[in-house]
XYZ file of C-alpha atoms in Angstrom:
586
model
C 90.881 73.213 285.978
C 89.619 71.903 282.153
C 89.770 68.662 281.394
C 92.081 66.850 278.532
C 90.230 64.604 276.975
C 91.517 62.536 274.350
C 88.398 60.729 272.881
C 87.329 64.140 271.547
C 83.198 64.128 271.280
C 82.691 61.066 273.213
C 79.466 60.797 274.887
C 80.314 60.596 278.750
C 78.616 61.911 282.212
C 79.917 63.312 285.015
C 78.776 65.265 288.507
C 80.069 68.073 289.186
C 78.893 71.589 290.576
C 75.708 69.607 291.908
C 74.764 68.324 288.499
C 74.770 65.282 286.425
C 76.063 66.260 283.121
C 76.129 64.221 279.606
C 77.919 65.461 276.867
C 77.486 64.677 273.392
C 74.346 63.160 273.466
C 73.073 61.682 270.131
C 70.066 62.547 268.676
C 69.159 60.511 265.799
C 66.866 62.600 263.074
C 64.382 60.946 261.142
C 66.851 61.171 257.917
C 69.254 59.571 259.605
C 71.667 62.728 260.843
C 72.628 62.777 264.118
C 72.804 65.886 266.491
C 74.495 66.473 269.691
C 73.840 67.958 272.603
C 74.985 68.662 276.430
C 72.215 68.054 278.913
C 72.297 69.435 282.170
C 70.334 67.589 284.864
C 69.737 68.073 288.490
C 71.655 65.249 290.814
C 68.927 63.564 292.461
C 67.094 61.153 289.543
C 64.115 62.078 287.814
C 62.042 63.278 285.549
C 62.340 67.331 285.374
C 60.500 70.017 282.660
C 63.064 70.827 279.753
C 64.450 74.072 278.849
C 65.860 72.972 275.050
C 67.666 75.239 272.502
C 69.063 74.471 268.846
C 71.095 76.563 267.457
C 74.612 77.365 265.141
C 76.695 78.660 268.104
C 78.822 75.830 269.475
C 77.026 74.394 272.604
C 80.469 74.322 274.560
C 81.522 77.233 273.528
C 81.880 79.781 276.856
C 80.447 83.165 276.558
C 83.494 84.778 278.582
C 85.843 82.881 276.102
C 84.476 83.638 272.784
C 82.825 87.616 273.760
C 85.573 88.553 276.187
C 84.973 92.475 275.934
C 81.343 91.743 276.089
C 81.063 89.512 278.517
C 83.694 92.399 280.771
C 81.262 94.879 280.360
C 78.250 93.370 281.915
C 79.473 92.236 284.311
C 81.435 95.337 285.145
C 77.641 96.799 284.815
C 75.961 94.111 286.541
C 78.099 91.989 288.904
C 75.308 90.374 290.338
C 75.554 88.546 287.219
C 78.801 86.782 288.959
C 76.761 85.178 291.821
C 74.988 82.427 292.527
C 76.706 80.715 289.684
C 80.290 79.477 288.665
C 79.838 80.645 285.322
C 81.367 77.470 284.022
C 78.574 76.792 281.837
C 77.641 80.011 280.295
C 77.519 79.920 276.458
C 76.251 82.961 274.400
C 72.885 83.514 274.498
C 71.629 80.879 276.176
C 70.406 80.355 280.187
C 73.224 79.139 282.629
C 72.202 75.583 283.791
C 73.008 76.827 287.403
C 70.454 79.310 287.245
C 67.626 76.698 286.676
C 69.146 73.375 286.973
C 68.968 73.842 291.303
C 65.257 74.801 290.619
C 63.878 71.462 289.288
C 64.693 72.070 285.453
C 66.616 69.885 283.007
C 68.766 72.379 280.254
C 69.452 70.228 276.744
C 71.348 72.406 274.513
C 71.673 71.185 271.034
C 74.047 72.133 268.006
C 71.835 72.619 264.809
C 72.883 70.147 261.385
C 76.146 71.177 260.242
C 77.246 72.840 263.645
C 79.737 72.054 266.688
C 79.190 68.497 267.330
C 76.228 67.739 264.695
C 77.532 66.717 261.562
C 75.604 67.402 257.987
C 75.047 70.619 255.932
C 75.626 73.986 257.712
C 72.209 75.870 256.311
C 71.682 78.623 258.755
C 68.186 80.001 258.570
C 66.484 77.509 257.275
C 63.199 74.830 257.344
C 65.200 71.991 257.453
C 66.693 73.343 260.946
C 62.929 74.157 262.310
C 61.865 70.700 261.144
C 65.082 69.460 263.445
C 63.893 71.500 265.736
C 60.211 70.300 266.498
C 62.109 66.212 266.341
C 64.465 67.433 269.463
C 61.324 68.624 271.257
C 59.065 65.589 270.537
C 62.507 63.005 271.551
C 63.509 65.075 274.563
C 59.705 64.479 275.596
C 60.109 60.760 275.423
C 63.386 60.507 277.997
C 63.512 59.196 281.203
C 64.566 62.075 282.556
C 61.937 64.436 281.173
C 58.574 64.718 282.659
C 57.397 65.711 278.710
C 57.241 69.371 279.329
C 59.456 71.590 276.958
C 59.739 74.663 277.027
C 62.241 76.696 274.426
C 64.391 80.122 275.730
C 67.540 82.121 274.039
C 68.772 85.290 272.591
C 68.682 85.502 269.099
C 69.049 83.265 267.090
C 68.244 80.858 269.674
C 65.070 82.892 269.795
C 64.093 83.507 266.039
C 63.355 79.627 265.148
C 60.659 79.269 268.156
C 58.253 81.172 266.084
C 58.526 78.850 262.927
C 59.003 75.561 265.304
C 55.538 76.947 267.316
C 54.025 77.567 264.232
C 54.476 73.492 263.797
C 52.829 72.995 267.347
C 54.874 70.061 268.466
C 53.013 68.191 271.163
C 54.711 68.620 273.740
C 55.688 72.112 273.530
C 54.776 74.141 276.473
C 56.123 77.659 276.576
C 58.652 79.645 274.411
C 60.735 82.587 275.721
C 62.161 84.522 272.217
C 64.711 86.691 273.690
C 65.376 89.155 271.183
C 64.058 87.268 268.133
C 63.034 88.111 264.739
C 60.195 86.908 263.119
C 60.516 88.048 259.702
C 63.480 87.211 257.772
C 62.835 88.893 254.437
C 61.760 92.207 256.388
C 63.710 92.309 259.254
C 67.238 90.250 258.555
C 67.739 90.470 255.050
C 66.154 93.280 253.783
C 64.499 96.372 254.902
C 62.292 98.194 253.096
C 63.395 96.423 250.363
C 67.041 97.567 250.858
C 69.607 94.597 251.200
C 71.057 94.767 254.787
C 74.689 93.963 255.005
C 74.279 91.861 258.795
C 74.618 88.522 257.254
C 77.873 89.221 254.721
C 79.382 90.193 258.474
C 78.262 88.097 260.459
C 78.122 84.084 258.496
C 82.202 84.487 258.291
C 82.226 84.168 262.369
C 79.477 81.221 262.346
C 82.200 79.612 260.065
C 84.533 79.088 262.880
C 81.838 77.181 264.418
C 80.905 74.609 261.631
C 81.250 71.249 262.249
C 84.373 69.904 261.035
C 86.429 73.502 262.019
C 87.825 71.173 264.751
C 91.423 72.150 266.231
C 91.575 75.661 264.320
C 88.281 76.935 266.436
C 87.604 77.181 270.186
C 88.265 74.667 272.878
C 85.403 73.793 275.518
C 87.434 74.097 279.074
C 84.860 72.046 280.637
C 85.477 68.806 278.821
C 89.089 69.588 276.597
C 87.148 69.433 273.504
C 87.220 71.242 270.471
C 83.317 73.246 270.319
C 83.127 72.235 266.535
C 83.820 68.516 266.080
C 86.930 66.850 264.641
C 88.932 68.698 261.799
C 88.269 68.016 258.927
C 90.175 69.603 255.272
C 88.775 73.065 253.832
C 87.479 71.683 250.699
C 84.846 69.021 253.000
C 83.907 72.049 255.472
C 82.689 74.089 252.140
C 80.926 71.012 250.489
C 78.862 70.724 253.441
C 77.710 74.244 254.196
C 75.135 76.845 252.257
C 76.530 80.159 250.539
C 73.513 82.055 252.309
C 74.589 85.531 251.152
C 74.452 84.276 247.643
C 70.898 83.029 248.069
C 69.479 85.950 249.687
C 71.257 87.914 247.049
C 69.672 86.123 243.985
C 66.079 87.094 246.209
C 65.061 90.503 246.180
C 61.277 90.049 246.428
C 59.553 88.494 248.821
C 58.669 85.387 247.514
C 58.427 81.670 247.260
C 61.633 81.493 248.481
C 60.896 82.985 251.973
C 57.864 80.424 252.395
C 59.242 78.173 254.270
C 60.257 80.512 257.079
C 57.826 82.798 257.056
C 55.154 82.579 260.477
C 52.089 81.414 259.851
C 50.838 83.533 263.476
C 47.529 81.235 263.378
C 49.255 78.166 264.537
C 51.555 80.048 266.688
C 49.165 78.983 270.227
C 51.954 78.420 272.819
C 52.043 80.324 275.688
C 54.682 82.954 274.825
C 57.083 85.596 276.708
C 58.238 87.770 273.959
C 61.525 90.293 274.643
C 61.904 92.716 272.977
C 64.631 96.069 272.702
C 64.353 99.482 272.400
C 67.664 99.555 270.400
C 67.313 96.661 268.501
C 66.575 98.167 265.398
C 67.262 96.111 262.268
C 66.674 92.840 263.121
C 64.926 91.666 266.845
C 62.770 94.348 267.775
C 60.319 94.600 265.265
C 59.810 90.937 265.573
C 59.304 90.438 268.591
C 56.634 93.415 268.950
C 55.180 92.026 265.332
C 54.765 88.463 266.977
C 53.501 89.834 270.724
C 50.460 91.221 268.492
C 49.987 88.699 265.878
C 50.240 85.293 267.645
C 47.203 83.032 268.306
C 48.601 82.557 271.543
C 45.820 83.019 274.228
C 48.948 83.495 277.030
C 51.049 85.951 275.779
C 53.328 88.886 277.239
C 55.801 91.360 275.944
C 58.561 92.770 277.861
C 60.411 95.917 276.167
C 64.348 96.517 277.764
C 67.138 98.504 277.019
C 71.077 98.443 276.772
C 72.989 95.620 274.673
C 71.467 92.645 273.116
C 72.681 90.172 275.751
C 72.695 92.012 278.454
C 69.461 91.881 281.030
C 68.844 87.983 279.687
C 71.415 87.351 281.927
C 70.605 89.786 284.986
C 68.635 88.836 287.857
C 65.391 90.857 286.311
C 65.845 88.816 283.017
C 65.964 85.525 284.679
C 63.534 86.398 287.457
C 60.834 86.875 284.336
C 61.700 83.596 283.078
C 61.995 81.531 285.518
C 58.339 82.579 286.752
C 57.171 82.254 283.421
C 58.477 78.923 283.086
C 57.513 78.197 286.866
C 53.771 78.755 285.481
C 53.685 76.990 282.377
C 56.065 73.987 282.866
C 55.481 73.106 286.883
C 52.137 74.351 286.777
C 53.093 76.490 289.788
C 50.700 79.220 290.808
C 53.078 82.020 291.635
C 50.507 84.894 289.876
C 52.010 84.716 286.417
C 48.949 84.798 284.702
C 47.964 87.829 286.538
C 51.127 89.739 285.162
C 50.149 92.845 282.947
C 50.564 91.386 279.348
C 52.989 94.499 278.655
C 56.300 95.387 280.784
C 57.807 98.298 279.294
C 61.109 99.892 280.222
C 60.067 103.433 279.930
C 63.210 104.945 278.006
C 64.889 108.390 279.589
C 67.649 110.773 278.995
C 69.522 108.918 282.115
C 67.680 105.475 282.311
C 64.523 103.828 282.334
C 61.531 103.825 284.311
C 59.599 100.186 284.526
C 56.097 100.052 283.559
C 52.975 97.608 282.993
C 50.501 98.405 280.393
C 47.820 96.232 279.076
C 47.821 96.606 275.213
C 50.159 97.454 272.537
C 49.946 100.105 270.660
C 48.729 101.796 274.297
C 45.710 102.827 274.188
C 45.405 106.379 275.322
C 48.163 107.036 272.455
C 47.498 110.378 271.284
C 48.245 109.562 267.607
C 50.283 113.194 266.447
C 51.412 114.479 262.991
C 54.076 116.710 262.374
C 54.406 117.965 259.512
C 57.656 118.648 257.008
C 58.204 122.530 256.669
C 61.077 122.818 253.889
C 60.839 126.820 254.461
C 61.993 126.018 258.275
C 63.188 122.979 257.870
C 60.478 122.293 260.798
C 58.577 119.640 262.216
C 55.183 121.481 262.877
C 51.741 120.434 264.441
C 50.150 122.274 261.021
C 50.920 121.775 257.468
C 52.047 124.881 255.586
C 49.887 125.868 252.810
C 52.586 126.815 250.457
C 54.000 124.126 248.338
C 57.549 124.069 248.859
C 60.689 121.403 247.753
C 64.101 120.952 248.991
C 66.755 118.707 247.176
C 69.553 116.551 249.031
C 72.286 114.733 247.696
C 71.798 110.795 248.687
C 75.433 110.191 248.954
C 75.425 112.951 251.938
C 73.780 113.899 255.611
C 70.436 114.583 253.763
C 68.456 116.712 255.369
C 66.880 117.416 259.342
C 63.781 118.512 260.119
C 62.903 119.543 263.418
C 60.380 120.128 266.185
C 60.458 123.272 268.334
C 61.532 122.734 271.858
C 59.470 120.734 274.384
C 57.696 123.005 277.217
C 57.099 119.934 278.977
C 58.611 116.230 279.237
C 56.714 114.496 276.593
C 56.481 111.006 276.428
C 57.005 109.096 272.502
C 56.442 105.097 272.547
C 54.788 103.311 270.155
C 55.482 102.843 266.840
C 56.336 105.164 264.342
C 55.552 106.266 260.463
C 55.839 108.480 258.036
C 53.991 109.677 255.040
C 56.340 111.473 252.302
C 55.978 113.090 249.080
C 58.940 112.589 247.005
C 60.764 112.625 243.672
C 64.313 111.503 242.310
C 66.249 111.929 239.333
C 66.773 108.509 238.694
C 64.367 105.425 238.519
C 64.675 104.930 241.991
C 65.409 106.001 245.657
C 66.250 104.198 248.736
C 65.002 106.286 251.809
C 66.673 106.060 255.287
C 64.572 107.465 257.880
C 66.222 108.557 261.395
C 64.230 109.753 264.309
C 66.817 111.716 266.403
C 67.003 113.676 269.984
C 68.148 116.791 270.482
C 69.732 118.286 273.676
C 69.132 122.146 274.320
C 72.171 122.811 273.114
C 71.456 120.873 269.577
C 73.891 118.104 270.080
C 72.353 114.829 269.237
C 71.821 112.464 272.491
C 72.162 108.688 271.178
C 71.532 105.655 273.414
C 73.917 102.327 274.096
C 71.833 99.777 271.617
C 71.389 96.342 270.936
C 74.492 95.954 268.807
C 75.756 100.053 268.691
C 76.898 101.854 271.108
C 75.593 105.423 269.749
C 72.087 104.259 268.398
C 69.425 107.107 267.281
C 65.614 106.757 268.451
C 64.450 105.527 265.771
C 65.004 104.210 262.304
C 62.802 103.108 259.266
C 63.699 102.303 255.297
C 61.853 102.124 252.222
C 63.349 101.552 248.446
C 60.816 103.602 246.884
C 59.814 101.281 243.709
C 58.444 98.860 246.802
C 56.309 101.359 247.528
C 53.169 99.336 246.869
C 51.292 98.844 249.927
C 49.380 95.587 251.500
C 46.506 96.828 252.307
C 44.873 94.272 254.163
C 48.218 94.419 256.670
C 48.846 97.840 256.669
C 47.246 99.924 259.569
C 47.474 103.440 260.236
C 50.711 103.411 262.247
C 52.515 100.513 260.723
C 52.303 100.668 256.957
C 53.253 97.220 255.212
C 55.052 96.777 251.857
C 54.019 94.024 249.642
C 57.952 93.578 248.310
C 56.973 91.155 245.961
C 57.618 93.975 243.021
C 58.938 97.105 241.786
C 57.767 99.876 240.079
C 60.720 102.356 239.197
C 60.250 106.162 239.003
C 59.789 108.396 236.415
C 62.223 111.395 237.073
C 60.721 113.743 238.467
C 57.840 112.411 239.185
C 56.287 113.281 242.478
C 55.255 110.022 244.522
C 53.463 109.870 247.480
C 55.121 107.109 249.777
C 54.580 105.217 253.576
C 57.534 104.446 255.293
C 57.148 102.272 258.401
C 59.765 103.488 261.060
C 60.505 101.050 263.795
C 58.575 101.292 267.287
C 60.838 103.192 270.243
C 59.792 104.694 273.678
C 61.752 108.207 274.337
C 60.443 110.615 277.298
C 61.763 113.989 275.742
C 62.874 116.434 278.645
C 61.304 119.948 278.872
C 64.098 121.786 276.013
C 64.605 119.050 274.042
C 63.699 118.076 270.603
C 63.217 115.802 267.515
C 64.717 115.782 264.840
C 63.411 113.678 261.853
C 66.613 113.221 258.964
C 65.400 112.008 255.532
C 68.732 110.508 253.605
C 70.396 108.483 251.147
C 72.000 106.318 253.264
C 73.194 104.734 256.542
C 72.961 107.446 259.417
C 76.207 107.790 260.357
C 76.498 109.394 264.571
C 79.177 111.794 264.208
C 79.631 112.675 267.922
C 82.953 111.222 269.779
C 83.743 107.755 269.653
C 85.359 105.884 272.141
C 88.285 103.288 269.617
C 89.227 101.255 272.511
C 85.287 100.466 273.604
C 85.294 96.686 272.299
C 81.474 96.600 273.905
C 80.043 95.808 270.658
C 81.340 93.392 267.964
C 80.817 96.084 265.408
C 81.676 99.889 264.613
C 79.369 101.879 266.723
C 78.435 104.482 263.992
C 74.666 104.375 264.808
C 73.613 101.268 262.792
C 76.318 98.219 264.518
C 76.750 95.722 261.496
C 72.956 96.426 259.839
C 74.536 98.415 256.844
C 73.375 98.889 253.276
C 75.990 99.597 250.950
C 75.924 96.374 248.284
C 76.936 97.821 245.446
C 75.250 95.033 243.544
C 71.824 96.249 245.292
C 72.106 100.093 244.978
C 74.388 100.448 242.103
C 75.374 104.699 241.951
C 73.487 105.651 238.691
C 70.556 104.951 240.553
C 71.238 105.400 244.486
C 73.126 108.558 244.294
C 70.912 110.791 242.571
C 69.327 114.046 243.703
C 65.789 113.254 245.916
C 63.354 115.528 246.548
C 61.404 116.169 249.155
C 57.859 118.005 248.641
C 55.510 119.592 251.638
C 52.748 122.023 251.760
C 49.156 121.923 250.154
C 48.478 118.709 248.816
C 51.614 117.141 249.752
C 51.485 117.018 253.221
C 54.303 115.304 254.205
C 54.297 113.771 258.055
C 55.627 112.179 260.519
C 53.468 110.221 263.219
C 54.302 109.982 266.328
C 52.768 108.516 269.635
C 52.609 110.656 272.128
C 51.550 109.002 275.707
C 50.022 111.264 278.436
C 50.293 110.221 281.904
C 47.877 107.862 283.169
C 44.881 109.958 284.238
């Protein structure tokens, strides 16, 4: 049954479901704000290793309660979810203390400044919350009840500030587990390939309901009777003490000073690190978590690669099995052959599943690196480039246009990531390129895959605006070209330019009669197959791209977005796609 409680906030403990549990625990920053946060501890007194999280999602705020349809369908997928567990406790994307409290752990989940219980300015994204952050770790280390090993895990966003808070090395941090976590705001969250996403205009309204202050008109914790985000206090105070991000990113197209301050230095980032990753998370985790697997200092350092939604196998027994050994090895010190794990754990990705697998680096290293090359006269995808120069037009306000591979004689296996080298030219100053790797069944309908955030999401995706076509050449490498952003150089019309497009990494075994497609456009792809209105899965339309749209009109005004492109192949303008083929393991 919840519990009323009148003195709303109040820092109290209570046992109950074997645990000792304080809620609303102060934590005094060095400027004087105070956070607050629930610990979880086991019953019997002492000092236990710390799973901590920060984050903007309302610490009491139950998963079941707040995601109802998503929450339905995993478990509906994955009742095994359901056991072991009351499910009391489980808040979105973080660990249930009752899957690691009974194991020796203590669980401290804190609101971030300006969230839930911690008063100050709501500033999502941002250094002051990793410098909050590192002062949880380094207090949490000093308590009684902590034997001054912390380790960090959560989805999302509770994964994507344990990069910049490892980058600070705090003393006593142990391990981090960055479920699904970006690493690169400016390239993968904001903008990509220079092209302003639309995921934060969506998705800051919802946080909203969760700033401190939002009080009786938000959620209700059923554990304790409290509101999840503090007292309530008037409009005009809740919007003096939070951030207009949108506007922010909006006045920062480049990729400059601005982004400093959370942007990874990977030298200092030496923690021992589990890094999750998914095949369908492309436009915002996946990338990241792959970029920071093979960047990182980190001597101990794995990468797991998963399918199906964004939440979904951090909270199945595989997901917690991997981090509970992980943080078995690195917090307890417990030799249970961790360190003897392959570095890489790949769900292999098929028509009808997946197919686990260890590897040892990343990109693999019997990739057969393959180019297939644009035929406009076909409309092709060919292992040799035509001789004859050839062009084709498309309108960027429609489907663009598909190129395509002959059928597969054999199951041929793609993973790795992905690029593409194009020859192009607009009649206007500019172009924004979508790039959309697509599977074919032998019948030519399109086979899409349930994604991180989209029900019907394509192989794989990649964008470039084309005046950020200037390259980094110290970064780029031959699969995974990398964009300065920090200028542009319009187009002259008609102009042919020669341009790199990095497409995001996927893993797709392609049955015997299948093929690829590769669709160069002016805009979001858009799956036109069946949809399924009363699926409430995902929190967004499933069209193919979930909430990462691009259709600002302030960033891609229509005189210079919706012009003609054109795409030229043959002779010296040898337009490709790479792709990494795998061959079975000799």
């Amino acid at each position: 049954m919840p519990v009323v409680q009148t003195d709303r906030g109040a820092l109290r403990t209570e046992d109950r479901d074997g645990m000792r549990i304080i809620w609303n625990m102060p934590i005094v920053m060095s400027d004087g704000a105070t956070l607050r946060a629930d610990l979880f501890l086991p019953a019997e007194q002492g000092s236990y290793p710390t799973i901590l999280s920060l984050g903007c999602y309302a610490k009491g705020l139950r998963f079941q309660d707040a995601y109802k349809a998503q929450w339905d369908r995993m478990v509906s997928d994955f009742p095994e979810i359901m056991l072991g567990t009351t499910n009391n406790y489980q808040t979105w994307e973080l660990a249930d203390p009752e899957r690691f409290v009974p194991y020796g752990y203590a669980v401290l989940r804190i609101d971030s400044r300006g969230s839930g219980w911690s008063d100050g300015v709501h500033h999502v994204w941002s250094a002051q919350e990793v410098s909050d952050y590192y002062e949880c770790i380094e207090w949490a280390a000093a308590e009684a009840w902590s034997s001054g090993d912390i380790g960090l895990l959560g989805i999302s966003y509770y994964a994507a500030n344990q990069w910049l808070t490892a980058a600070r090395q705090p003393p006593h941090l142990k391990a981090i587990i960055p479920w699904e976590g970006t690493s690169n705001h400016y390239r993968e969250l904001y903008r990509h390939g220079g092209i302003r996403s639309g995921f934060l205009d969506a998705w800051l309204p919802r946080q909203l309901a969760m700033q401190y202050g939002y009080g009786e008109r938000g959620g209700t914790n059923p554990n304790t009777g409290d509101h999840v985000a503090g007292p309530t206090l008037p409009e005009d105070e809740l919007a003096k003490n939070r951030v207009d991000k949108v506007a922010e990113i909006k006045q920062h197209q480049f990729d400059d000073e601005y982004y400093r301050d959370v942007t990874v230095d990977w030298s200092k980032v030496t923690v021992p690190i589990l890094s999750a990753a998914n095949w369908g998370g492309q436009g915002l985790h996946l990338r990241g978590n792959i970029e920071a697997f093979t960047q990182a200092a980190s001597e101990h350092k794995w990468l797991e690669i998963h399918g199906l939604e964004h939440w979904t196998h951090f909270y199945t027994p595989y997901g917690v099995d991997l981090q509970r050994r992980f943080l078995d090895h690195f917090l307890k010190g417990v030799d249970n052959g961790w360190d003897r794990e392959a570095s890489i754990k790949l769900q292999v990705r098929h028509v009808d599943g997946f197919i686990e697998r260890d590897e040892a680096q990343w990109p693999i290293d019997r990739t057969l690196w393959t180019k297939f090359y644009l035929n406009v006269a076909e409309k092709s995808l060919d292992r040799q480039a035509a001789l004859t120069p050839q062009a084709i037009d498309y309108d960027t306000t429609g489907p663009g246009v598909t190129f395509t591979t002959s059928p597969m004689t054999e199951a041929t296996e793609i993973t790795g990531p992905l690029a593409a080298k194009l020859f192009i030219s607009s009649s206007t100053v500019d172009a924004d390129l979508f790039l959309v790797v697509r599977l074919f069944d032998p019948d030519g309908e399109e086979i899409v895959f349930r994604g991180a955030m989209d029900a019907h999401t394509p192989i794989a995706q990649g964008w470039l605006r084309a005046s950020h076509r200037e390259l980094d050449d110290e970064k780029t490498l031959h699969y995974r070209p990398y964009h300065t952003h920090r200028s542009a150089e319009p187009l002259t019309p008609g102009t042919v330019y020669e341009v790199d497009v990095e497409i995001w990494p996927t893993s797709i075994v392609v049955p015997a009669g299948h093929w690829l497609g590769l669709t160069v456009r002016g805009n979001d792809y858009e799956y036109e197959g069946p949809m399924d209105d009363g699926d409430k899965t995902h929190r967004y339309p499933s069209r193919g791209v979930g909430p990462f749209v691009h259709n600002d009109p302030g960033d891609r005004p229509a005189e210079v977005y919706g012009g003609t492109v054109t795409v030229h192949t043959g002779n010296r303008h040898c337009s490709h796609l790479l792709l990494p083929i795998i061959p079975a393991r000799a």
